Coordinates of C-alpha atoms in Angstrom, one line a residue:
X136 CA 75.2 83.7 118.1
X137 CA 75.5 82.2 121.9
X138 CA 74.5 85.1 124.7
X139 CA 77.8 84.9 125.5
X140 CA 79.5 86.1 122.6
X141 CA 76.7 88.7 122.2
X142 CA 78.2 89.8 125.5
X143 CA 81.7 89.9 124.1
X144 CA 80.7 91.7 121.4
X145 CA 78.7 94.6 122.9
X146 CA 81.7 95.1 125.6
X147 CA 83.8 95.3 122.9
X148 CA 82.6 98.0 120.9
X149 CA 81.4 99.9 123.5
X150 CA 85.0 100.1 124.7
X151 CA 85.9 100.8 120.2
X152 CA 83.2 103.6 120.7
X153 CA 84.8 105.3 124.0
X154 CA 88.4 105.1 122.5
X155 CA 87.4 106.8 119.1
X156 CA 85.2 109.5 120.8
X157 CA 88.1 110.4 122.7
X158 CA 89.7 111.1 119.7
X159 CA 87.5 112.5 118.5
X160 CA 87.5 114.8 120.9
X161 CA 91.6 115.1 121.3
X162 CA 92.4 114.9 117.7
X163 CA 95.8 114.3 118.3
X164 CA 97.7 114.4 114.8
X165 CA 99.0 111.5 114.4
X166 CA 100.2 110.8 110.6
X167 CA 100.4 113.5 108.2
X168 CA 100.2 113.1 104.0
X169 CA 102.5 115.7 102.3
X170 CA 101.2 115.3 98.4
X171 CA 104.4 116.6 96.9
X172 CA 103.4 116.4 93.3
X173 CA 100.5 114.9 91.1
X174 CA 103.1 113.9 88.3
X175 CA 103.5 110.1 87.8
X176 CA 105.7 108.3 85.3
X177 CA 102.3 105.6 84.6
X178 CA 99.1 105.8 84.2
X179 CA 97.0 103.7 85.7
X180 CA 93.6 102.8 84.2
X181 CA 92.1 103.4 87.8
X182 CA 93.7 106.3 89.6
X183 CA 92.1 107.9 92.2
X184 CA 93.8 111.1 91.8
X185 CA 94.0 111.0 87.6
X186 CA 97.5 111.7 87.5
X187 CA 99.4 112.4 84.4
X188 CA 103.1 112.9 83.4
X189 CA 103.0 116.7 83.7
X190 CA 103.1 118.8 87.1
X191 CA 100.4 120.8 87.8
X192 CA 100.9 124.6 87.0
X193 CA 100.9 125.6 91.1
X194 CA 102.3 122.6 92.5
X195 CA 105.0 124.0 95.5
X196 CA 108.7 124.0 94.6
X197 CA 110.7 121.8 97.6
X198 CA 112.1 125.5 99.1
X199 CA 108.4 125.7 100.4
X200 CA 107.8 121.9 101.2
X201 CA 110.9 121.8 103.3
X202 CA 109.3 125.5 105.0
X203 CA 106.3 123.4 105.9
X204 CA 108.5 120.7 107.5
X205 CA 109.8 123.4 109.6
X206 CA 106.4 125.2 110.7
X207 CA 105.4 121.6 111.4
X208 CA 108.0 120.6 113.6
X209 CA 108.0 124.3 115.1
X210 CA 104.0 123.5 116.0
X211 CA 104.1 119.8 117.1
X212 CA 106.0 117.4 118.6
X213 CA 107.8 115.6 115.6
X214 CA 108.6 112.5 117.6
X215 CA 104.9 111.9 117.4
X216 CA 104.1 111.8 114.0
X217 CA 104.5 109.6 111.4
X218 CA 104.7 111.7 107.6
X219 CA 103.9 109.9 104.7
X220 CA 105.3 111.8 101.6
X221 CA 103.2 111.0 98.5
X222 CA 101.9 111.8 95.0
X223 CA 101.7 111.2 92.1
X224 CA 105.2 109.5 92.2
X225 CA 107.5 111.5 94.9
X226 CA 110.7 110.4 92.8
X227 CA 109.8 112.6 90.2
X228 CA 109.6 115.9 91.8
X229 CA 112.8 117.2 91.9
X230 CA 114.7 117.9 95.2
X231 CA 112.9 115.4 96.8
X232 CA 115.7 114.1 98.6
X233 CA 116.3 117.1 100.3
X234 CA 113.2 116.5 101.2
X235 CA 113.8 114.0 102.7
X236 CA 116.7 115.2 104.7
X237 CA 114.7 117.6 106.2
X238 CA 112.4 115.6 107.0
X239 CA 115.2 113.9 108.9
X240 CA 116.5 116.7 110.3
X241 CA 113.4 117.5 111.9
X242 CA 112.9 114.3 114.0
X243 CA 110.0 113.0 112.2
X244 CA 109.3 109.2 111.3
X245 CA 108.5 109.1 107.3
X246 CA 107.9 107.0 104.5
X247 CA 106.9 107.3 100.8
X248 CA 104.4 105.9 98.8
X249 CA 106.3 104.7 95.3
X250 CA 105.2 103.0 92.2
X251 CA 109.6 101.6 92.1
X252 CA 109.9 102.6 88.3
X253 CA 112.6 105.2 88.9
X254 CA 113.7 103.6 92.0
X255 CA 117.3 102.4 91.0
X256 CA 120.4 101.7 92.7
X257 CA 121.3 105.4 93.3
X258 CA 117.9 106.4 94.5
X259 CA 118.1 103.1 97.0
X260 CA 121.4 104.4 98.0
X261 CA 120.3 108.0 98.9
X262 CA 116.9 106.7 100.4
X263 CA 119.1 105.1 103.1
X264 CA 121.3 107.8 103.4
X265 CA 118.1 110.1 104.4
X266 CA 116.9 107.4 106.8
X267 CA 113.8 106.9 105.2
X268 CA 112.3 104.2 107.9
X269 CA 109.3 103.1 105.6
X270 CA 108.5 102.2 102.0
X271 CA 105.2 101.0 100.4
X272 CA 105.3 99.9 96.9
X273 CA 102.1 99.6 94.9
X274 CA 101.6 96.4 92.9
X275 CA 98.2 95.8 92.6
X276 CA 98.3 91.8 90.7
X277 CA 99.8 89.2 89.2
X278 CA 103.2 90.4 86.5
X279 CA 100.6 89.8 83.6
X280 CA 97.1 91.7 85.2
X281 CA 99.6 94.6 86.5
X282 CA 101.0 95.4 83.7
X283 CA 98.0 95.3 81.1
X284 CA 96.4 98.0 84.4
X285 CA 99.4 100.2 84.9
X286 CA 102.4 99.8 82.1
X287 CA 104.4 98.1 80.3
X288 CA 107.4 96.6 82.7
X289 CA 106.3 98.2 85.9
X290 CA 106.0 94.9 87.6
X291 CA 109.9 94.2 87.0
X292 CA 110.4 97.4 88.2
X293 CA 109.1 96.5 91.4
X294 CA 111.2 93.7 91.7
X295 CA 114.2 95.8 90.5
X296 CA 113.2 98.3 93.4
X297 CA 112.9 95.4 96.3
X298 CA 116.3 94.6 95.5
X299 CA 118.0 97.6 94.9
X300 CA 116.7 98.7 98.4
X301 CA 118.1 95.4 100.0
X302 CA 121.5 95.4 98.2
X303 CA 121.5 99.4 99.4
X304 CA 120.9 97.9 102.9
X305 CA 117.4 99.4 104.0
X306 CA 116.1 97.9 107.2
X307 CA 112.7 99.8 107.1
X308 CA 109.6 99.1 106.8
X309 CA 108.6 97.5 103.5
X310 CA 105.5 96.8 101.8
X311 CA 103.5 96.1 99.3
X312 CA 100.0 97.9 98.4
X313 CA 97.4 96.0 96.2
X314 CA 94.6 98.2 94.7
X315 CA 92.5 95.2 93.8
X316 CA 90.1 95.4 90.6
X317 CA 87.8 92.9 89.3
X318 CA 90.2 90.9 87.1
X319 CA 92.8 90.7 90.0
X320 CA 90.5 89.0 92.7
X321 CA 90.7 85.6 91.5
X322 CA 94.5 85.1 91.5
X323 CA 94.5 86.8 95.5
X324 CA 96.5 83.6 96.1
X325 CA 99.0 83.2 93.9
X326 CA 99.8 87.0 94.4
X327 CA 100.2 86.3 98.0
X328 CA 103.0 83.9 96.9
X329 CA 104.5 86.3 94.4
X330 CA 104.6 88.8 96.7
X331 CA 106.0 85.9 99.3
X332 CA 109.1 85.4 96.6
X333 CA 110.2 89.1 96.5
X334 CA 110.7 88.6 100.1
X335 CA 108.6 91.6 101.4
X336 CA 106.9 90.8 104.8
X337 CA 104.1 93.3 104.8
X338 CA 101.1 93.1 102.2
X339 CA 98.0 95.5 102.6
X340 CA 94.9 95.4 100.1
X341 CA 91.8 96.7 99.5
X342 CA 89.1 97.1 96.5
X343 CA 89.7 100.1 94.1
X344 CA 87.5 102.7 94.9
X345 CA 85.3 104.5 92.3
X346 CA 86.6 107.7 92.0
X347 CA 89.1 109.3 89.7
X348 CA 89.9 107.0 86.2
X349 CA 88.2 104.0 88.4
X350 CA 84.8 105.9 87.6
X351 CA 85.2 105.7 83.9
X352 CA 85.8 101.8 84.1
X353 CA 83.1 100.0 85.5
X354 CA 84.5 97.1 84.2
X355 CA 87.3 96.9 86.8
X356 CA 85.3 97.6 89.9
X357 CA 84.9 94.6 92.3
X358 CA 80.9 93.7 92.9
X359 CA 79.4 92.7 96.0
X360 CA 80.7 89.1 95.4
X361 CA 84.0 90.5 94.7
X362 CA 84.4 91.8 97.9
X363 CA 82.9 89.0 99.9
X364 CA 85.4 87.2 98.2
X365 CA 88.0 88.9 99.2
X366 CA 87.2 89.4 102.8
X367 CA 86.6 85.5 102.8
X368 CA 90.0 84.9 101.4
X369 CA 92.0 87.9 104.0
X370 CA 89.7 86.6 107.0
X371 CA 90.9 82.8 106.0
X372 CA 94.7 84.1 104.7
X373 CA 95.5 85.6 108.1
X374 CA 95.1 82.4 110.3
X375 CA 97.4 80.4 108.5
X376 CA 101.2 80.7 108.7
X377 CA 101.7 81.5 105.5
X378 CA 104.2 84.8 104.9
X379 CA 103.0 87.5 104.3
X380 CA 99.5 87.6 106.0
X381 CA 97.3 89.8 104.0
X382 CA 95.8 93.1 105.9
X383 CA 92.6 94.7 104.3
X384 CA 93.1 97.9 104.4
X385 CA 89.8 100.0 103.9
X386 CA 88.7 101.6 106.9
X387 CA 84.5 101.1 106.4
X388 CA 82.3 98.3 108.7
X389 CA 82.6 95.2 107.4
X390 CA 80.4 93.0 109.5
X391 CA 80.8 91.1 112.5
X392 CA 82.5 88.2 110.4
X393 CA 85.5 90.1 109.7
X394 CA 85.6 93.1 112.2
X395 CA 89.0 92.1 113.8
X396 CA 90.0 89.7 111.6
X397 CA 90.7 91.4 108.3
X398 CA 92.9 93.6 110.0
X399 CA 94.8 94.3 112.9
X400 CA 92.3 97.4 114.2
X401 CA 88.2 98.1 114.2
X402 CA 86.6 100.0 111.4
X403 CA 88.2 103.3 112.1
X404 CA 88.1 106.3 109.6
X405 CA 90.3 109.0 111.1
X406 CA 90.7 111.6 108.3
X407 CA 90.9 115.2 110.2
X408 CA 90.9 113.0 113.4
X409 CA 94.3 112.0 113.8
X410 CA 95.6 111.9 110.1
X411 CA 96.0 115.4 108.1
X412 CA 97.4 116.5 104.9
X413 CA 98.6 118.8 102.9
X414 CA 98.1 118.7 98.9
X415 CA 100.8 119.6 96.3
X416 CA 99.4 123.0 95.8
X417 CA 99.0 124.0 99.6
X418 CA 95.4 123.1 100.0
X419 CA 95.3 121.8 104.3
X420 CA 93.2 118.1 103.7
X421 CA 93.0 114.8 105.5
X422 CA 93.7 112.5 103.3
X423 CA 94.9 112.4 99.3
X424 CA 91.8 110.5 98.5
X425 CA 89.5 113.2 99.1
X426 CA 87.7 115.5 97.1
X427 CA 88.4 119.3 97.3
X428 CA 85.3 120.4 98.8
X429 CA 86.7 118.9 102.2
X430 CA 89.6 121.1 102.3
X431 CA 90.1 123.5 105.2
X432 CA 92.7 126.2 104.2
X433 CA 96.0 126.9 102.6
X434 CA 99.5 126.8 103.9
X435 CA 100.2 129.8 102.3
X436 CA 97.7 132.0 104.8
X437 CA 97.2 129.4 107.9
X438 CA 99.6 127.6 110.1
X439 CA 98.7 123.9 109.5
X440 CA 98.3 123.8 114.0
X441 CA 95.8 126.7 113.3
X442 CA 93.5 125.0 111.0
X443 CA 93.7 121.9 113.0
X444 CA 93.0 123.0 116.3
X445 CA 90.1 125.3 115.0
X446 CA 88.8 123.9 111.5
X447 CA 88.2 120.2 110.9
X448 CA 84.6 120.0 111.8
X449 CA 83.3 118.3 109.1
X450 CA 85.6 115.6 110.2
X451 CA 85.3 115.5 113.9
X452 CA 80.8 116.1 113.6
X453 CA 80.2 113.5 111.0
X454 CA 76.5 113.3 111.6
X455 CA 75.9 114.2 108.1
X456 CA 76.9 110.9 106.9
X457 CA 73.5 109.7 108.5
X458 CA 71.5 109.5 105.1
X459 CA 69.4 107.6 103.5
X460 CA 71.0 103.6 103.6
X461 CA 73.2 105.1 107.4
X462 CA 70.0 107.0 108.4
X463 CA 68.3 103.5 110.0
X464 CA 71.4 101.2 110.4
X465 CA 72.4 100.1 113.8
X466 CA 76.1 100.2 113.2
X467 CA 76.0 104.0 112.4
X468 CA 77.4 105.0 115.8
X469 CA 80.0 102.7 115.1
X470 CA 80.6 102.5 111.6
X471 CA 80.1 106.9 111.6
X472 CA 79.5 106.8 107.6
X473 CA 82.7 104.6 106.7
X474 CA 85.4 106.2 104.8
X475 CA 84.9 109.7 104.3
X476 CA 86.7 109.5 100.9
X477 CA 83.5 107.9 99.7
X478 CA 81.8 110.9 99.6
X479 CA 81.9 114.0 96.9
X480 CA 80.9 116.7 99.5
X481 CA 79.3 116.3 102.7
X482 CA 75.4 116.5 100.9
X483 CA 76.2 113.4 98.6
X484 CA 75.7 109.4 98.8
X485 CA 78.5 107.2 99.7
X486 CA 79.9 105.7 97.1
X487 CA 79.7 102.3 98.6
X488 CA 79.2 100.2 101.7
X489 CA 81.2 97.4 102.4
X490 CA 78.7 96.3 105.3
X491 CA 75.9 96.5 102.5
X492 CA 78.2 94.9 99.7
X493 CA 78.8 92.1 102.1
X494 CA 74.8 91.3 103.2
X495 CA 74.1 91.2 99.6
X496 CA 76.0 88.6 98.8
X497 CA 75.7 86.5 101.7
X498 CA 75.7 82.6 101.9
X499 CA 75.6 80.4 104.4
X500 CA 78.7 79.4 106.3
X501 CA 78.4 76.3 108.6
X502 CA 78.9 77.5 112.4
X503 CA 80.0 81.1 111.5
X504 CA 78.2 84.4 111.8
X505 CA 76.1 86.9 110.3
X506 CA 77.9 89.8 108.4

């Protein structure tokens, strides 16, 4: 690497590391989850959050989801935040749309997270009505890999979905989320043009994690190689014309190789910095991914703008993450432990490090850099 670059490279995250302490600092909420419900029509092999087809026993009716909506909007300024209504499967909690109406109402941007399978013409039609303004749509391979991994059908379903929403005439924001497992990294590009040929112009993926029913099957867990694979292939993907242009979209170091060029932003974890949540029982969180013990109260007793202007700290004073592998690297004050949904509880090892994933499996690449 010329002295030049080196230059580059240090002025530039420096300024990465002044613009995230400041938020740090601010924690200006920015994007809020609202895990309506942990039922889902599928099962996925590898579900973070184990769903099943039955509702939890103390999951909140929509009377008290649509209350939160209105303590939210009564605390913050709803122009500024972006809500992201998830679950399980949002379509199959019932009053969702009103919901979504309220959500509306309120002045707040929001989307859903949807696996499509109950997304028909009627649901398409009343999504537009309620002025949902984004959609993300989880596919996660090829017709053939997807449906042996999450059902029977559920890959014509999305197709069903994309157009239903078209014909309805949605002008959102529509994508596509990949959950990529072993047997799905090497057909990356011929799902890039499948997912080309359902005419959806966004396309974010990243490796399956290993938590939830990913933890029970190694087998579908993508290896160091895997991943370097896959970083290779986004890094190359994006710098072509091609449509769409793959985003990775795990937040954790990933090497001066890819930093920048995988995505369109810096390794950036900002669970309880600007992103919050609140789970389908109540529980205040920071992300869906996350286990319980980060949780910082309950909707029931504490006004969400309570807990976030005065909880939060495990999130905003991550120097517990500096352990064993973080305790000596150099890109710890940058990297601040990767993704925080890597970890059980603040005294456990990360589950993985992309950074580390990536130096072991290494090669040479004529005139590029290091990882």
């Amino acid at each position: 690497m010329s002295l030049r670059t080196r230059i580059k490279n240090y002025i530039l995250w420096q300024r990465h590391k002044l613009r995230v302490a400041d938020l740090y600092r601010t924690h200006p909420l920015k994007y809020l989850f609202l895990e309506v419900t942990r039922q889902c029509n599928l099962a996925c092999l590898y579900c973070g959050s184990s769903c099943t087809g039955r509702p939890p026993a103390k999951e909140m009716s929509i009377p008290e989801w649509r209350e939160v909506v209105r303590q939210v909007a009564g605390d913050f300024d709803a122009r500024s935040i972006m809500v992201a209504v998830t679950g399980g499967e949002p379509l199959m909690k019932e009053g969702v749309f009103d919901l979504f109406r309220e959500l509306k109402a309120a002045g707040f941007r929001y989307g859903m997270v949807s696996n499509a399978k109950l997304l028909d013409r009627k649901a398409a039609e009343e999504l537009v009505k309620a002025g949902i303004g984004s959609i993300s749509l989880s596919m996660d391979a090829l017709p053939e890999i997807n449906d042996k991994l999450r059902g029977p059908g559920v890959s014509k379903g999305v197709e069903q979905g994309i157009k239903n929403l078209l014909d309805a005439g949605y002008k959102g924001k529509l994508e596509i989320i990949s959950t990529i497992t072993k047997p799905a990294v090497a057909g990356l590009d011929q799902m890039r043009q499948y997912v080309s040929s359902l005419r959806v112009p966004l396309w974010r993926v990243a490796p399956v994690m290993p938590i939830g029913r990913a933890a029970e099957h190694p087998e579908l867990i993508p290896d160091a190689a895997d991943v370097r694979t896959m970083l290779e292939w986004i890094r190359k993907s994006r710098q072509d014309r091609f449509f769409p242009s793959p985003e990775f979209s795990e937040e954790g170091f990933v090497g001066y190789r890819f930093e920048g060029l995988v995505r369109p932003y810096l390794c950036q974890c900002r669970a309880g910095i600007t992103v919050g949540g609140v789970r389908y029982d109540g529980r205040l969180s920071a992300c869906p991914e996350l286990t319980d013990a980060f949780d910082q109260g309950r909707i029931q007793d504490d006004r969400l703008k309570t807990v976030w202007d005065e909880k939060y700290q495990v999130f905003r004073d991550r120097s517990w993450t500096r352990k064993e592998e973080c305790k000596e690297c150099e890109w710890w004050s940058i990297c601040l432990g990767g993704s925080l949904h890597l970890y059980a509880d603040t005294n456990s090892h990360i589950l993985r490090c992309l950074y580390l994933m990536c130096k072991e499996s290494e090669k040479p690449v004529a005139g590029s850099r290091s990882a």
